[in-house]
Amino acid sequence: MAGLYRPRRASEWATCAVAFLLIVLGLPLLIMGAELALLGGSLYYVVAGAAIIAGGVLMLMGSVAGALLYLLAWLLTWPWALWEVGFDGWGLLPRLLGPTLIAVLVVFTIPVLRRIQKTSLAQKGIA
Amino acid sequence: MSRTDLSAATALCGLVLLSAVAGSVPAHAQSAYKEAPPGPGDADAPGKPSDNRFAGPSPFAPQAPGVNAANIPDGPPAEPSEATPAVEQVSSHPAHDDWPAYGRDTDATRFSPLEQITPENVGRLSRAFVYHTGSKPAPGQVNKWAAETTPIKVGDGLYMCSAMNDIVKLDPATGKEVWRHDAGVKYASIPYTAACKGVVYYTSSSVPEGQPCHNRILEGTLDMRLIEVDADTGKLCEGFGYHGQVNLMKGMGESVPGFVSMTAPPPIVNGAIVVNHEVLDGQRRWAPSGLIRGYDAETGKFLWAWDVNRPDQHGEPAEGQHYSRGTPNSWATMTGDNGLGLVYVPTGNSAADYYSAMRSPEENKVSSAIVALDVKTGSPRWVFQTVHKDVWDYDIGSQPTMIDFPGQDGPVPALVVPTKRGQTFVLDRRDGKPLLPVEERPAPLDTDVKGDPRSPTQPWSVGMPRLGLPDLKESDMWGMSPIDQLFCRLKFRRAKYEGEFTAPSVERPWIEYPGYNGGSDWGSMAYDPRTGVLIANWNVTPMYDQLVTRKKADALGLMPLDDPNFKPGGGGAEGNGAMADTPYGIVVSPFWNQYTHMMCNKPPYGMITAIDMHTRKVLWQHPLGSARANGPWGVPTYLPLTIGTPNNGGPVVTAGGVVFVAATTDNMLHAFDAKSGKEVWNDVLPGGGQATPMTYEYKGKQYVAIMAGGHHFMMTPVSDALVVYALPDGK
C-alpha cells in the first residue's frame, strides 16, 4: 500500500523530520530554480529541488529509495560544483557544505528506513 | 527671472540638450516641478505632481534657520581678489618627526620617513594611549557617525577634529588634551555622515612668531564654516573672517541644515584656502551649487569662485542671487600644488546622480573629473574626466597624490588619480595629459530611460593594473547554502547587467559594478617615493539600482531634505533618493541578500595591492580584512579567516617598511610588510577603523594613531576613541 507510514519510535520520528526537512528545503530550490531556468540561468537548482523533494516524499512513505535519491543528488552535486567553480574554497562552500551536512543526516536514516521497509513488506507478505 | 539665471540659462542651452533644457530654465527659476524637461514621458512619470506635498521650495527662498550656523553677517557681495602673499608652510617640507597634513605632506604621499617600527618589531606594538573625542550619538539619535579623522602632528602638538568638528590639541606622548575648541555643530547639520577628515596647519605671513595666531589650525565644518584658531591656545583668530569664522553659505541660495557640508580638510595653496563641499546626494536636481571657492588664509576674505555654469563670473553673486544650482560637487580631499599654483579638484556628479538629461554641457565636461584650478583666479587650467556622463555615482572620493613619475627623460610632475572604478589614472600635472595610455572603450548604451542617452565610450587607464576583479557571472553568486545562493543567482538574472557601465533602467533593476564604494573610495593611496611603490586598498562591492517613476517615488515617500514635509529617514544620500525635479527617483542597495545582509557576490569584498610605479607591475595583492566581525544577519563569526572585507580609509607606508591600514569591517588595524605584503601584526579596535592612520615621532619614540570612529553605512561599531600605539620602552 502506497502511503505514509506511522512513525512510532524516536528514530522513526527523526527520519520523518529529515524527510520533512528535505521537502522544506527542496521547495525553494524547485520554485526559485524554475524561475532561474526560465531566465536562462543554471538548471541545477530546479533539477536538484525536484530530486530532493521526491527523495523527501519517498522517505515519508518509508522507502529507502528516498534516502538513496537524495544521496545520488548530493553525489552529483560534487562534479557540478567543481565544474562551476573549480577548487575555489569560497565558491564550493555554499554549494557543498549544507548539502553534505544533510547527507550525513540522510545516511543515518537508511537503517531506519530499511527496517520500516522490511516491516511493511513483511506485513504485505502476511496480508 | 534674474540676470544670473539668464546667463545660467544661456549656458545651459547647449546644442545637445537644447530642447530638453529649454523647459527646465523656468523650472530652475521657479522650481516648479511640472516644468521639468520633456523627455521620459511615461504615463506616470513627469507632468503633474501627484501630490502638492512634493512641491519644493524656490531656490530664491531664504535659507532655513541654522544654515548660517554662526549667524555671521553677510556683507556686500565680494569681488574677486588676490591672496595675501604666503610664507612657506610646514607641510611643504615636513620635519622628520611630523605628520603636518592630512596626506602627511603637500604631495599627499601618506609616506613617513620614520623607521623605528619595522616588520620585525611591529608585533610588539602596544597601546600608548587612547583619547576619547566625546563625539558619538546621544541616546535616541540615529547613528550618522563616521569620524574618518586623521590627526596631524606638528612639533609638540597632535591636532585633530572630532566627528562634530570640535578641534583639539593633544600631547603627542600622553594624549592629554591641551586645549579644546567647541565648534558648536548641531545634530541637524549632519549631512549623510558626521565626519571630519582632518584639520589644516597654517603659519601666518603677517602675524609675527610668538604672537597669538602666528600658527593656526584651520577646519571646514559640517555646517559650512571656516574656523581658524590659534595653534597654541585654541582661541579663535580674530583677524580671520568674522571673529575667526567665515560663513560659507553666503550666496548659496535656498538650503536647509545638512544639505551642504564640509568633511574634508581644505588645502591652502599659495595663501588661498580652497574650499569644496559635499552636497547631499539624491535630493533634487536643483540642489545648492557644488562650486569651488578660494578664501584668503590670512584674513578669510573671499578670493574667487569657480561656478561651472557661470564660468566667467568669479565674484560672489549679486544681492538676492545665488550660485548656479545642481552643479557637480566635490567632497573629496583636494591636493594643492604650490609650485604650479594649481589645486586638483576631484569632482563628483551634478545633483541627481542617476539621471543626466538635465545637465548642462559645461557640467558634463567637468563631472567625475580632476579639474586643475588656478589658485589665483579660480579658472580651470585643465580637466581630465574619468567617467563621461556619470550616472553611477562614480564621483572621485580619493585625494590624488603628487609623484615624480619616472619618465624617459627624467622625472615628470605627475598626479596619481585613484577612482571608484578601480582605474588609476596617471596625469602630467602641467597639462592634465595622461602619462600612461588611456583608451576610450565602447560602453553599454541600452537603456529605457528616455531622452537620456549614455556616452558611447568611457576612459580606461590600461597602463596601470586594474584595482578590480572581472565582470560578474551568475556562478559568482554566493551564500551560506544553495538556497540563499540561488536567491542571489535569481537576483542576478532578474537584473540588467552588461558589465561595467550598465546603463540605468526603470523597468527592472540594474547591477552597478564596481559599486559606488569603489574601487578606491575616499581612503586614497600611499606612495613611497624612495622605492616608487604605490599602496592601494580597494573594494569589490557591487550595487543593485533601479530608477523609479515619480509616482512610485512619491508612493515610497521619497522626499528631498528641504521639502517642508521631509521626515528624517525618508530618503538618504546613499540609498533611496527622491531626485526631485527629475522624472525619476532612485532605489539603491548593496547587491546583497536583503534577508541575511550577506553580499551576493562571492568574496573577496576588499583587497590591498602594491604596485611598482617604475614597471607598473603588481608586487603583491591579496584580500584585506578577516571574517571575525562579519557574518549573516550581522552576527560576528569570530573566524580568523582573511575573507577580504569592504574597507573605507587609506593606507600609510613608512621608511621602516611597514604598511598600516585599518579601514576593514573587521574593526582591526593591520600592519603589512611593505616588501612581501605579509600581514605582520594586527589589533582589534574599540570601533570600526574607517579612517586613515598616521604615524609620528615624539621625543625619540614612534607612534601610530588610528581613529576608531566606526562607520554607520559600513555597519561597524561607533566609538569616539583615537587609539595610539608605540613600541614598549626599552626596545
mmCIF file of C-alpha atoms in Angstrom, chain B residues 391-392 442-457 494-511 547:
data_model
loop_
_atom_site.group_PDB
_atom_site.id
_atom_site.type_symbol
_atom_site.label_atom_id
_atom_site.label_comp_id
_atom_site.label_asym_id
_atom_site.label_seq_id
_atom_site.Cartn_x
_atom_site.Cartn_y
_atom_site.Cartn_z
ATOM 1 C CA VAL B 391 25.007 58.105 -13.735
ATOM 2 C CA TRP B 392 26.644 55.609 -11.368
ATOM 3 C CA PRO B 442 32.815 51.199 -26.007
ATOM 4 C CA ALA B 443 30.310 51.217 -23.141
ATOM 5 C CA PRO B 444 26.780 49.776 -22.944
ATOM 6 C CA LEU B 445 24.116 52.008 -24.497
ATOM 7 C CA ASP B 446 20.936 50.047 -23.913
ATOM 8 C CA THR B 447 18.602 51.976 -21.619
ATOM 9 C CA ASP B 448 14.885 52.518 -21.195
ATOM 10 C CA VAL B 449 15.429 55.977 -19.720
ATOM 11 C CA LYS B 450 14.025 58.123 -22.481
ATOM 12 C CA GLY B 451 15.917 61.183 -23.603
ATOM 13 C CA ASP B 452 18.994 60.292 -21.585
ATOM 14 C CA PRO B 453 21.468 58.512 -23.871
ATOM 15 C CA ARG B 454 24.756 57.251 -22.476
ATOM 16 C CA SER B 455 28.242 58.071 -23.638
ATOM 17 C CA PRO B 456 29.287 55.609 -26.352
ATOM 18 C CA THR B 457 32.750 55.266 -24.809
ATOM 19 C CA ARG B 494 16.403 39.419 -12.871
ATOM 20 C CA ALA B 495 18.621 42.475 -13.193
ATOM 21 C CA LYS B 496 20.085 44.107 -16.238
ATOM 22 C CA TYR B 497 23.815 43.589 -16.323
ATOM 23 C CA GLU B 498 26.103 44.201 -19.259
ATOM 24 C CA GLY B 499 29.333 44.654 -17.352
ATOM 25 C CA GLU B 500 30.828 47.938 -16.185
ATOM 26 C CA PHE B 501 28.711 50.995 -17.096
ATOM 27 C CA THR B 502 25.467 49.025 -17.460
ATOM 28 C CA ALA B 503 23.054 51.878 -18.176
ATOM 29 C CA PRO B 504 20.267 52.825 -15.748
ATOM 30 C CA SER B 505 16.957 51.082 -16.076
ATOM 31 C CA VAL B 506 13.392 51.791 -14.978
ATOM 32 C CA GLU B 507 11.714 48.565 -15.925
ATOM 33 C CA ARG B 508 13.982 46.317 -13.860
ATOM 34 C CA PRO B 509 16.981 46.692 -11.553
ATOM 35 C CA TRP B 510 20.481 47.022 -12.908
ATOM 36 C CA ILE B 511 23.749 45.934 -11.388
ATOM 37 C CA LEU B 547 15.106 54.131 -11.265
#
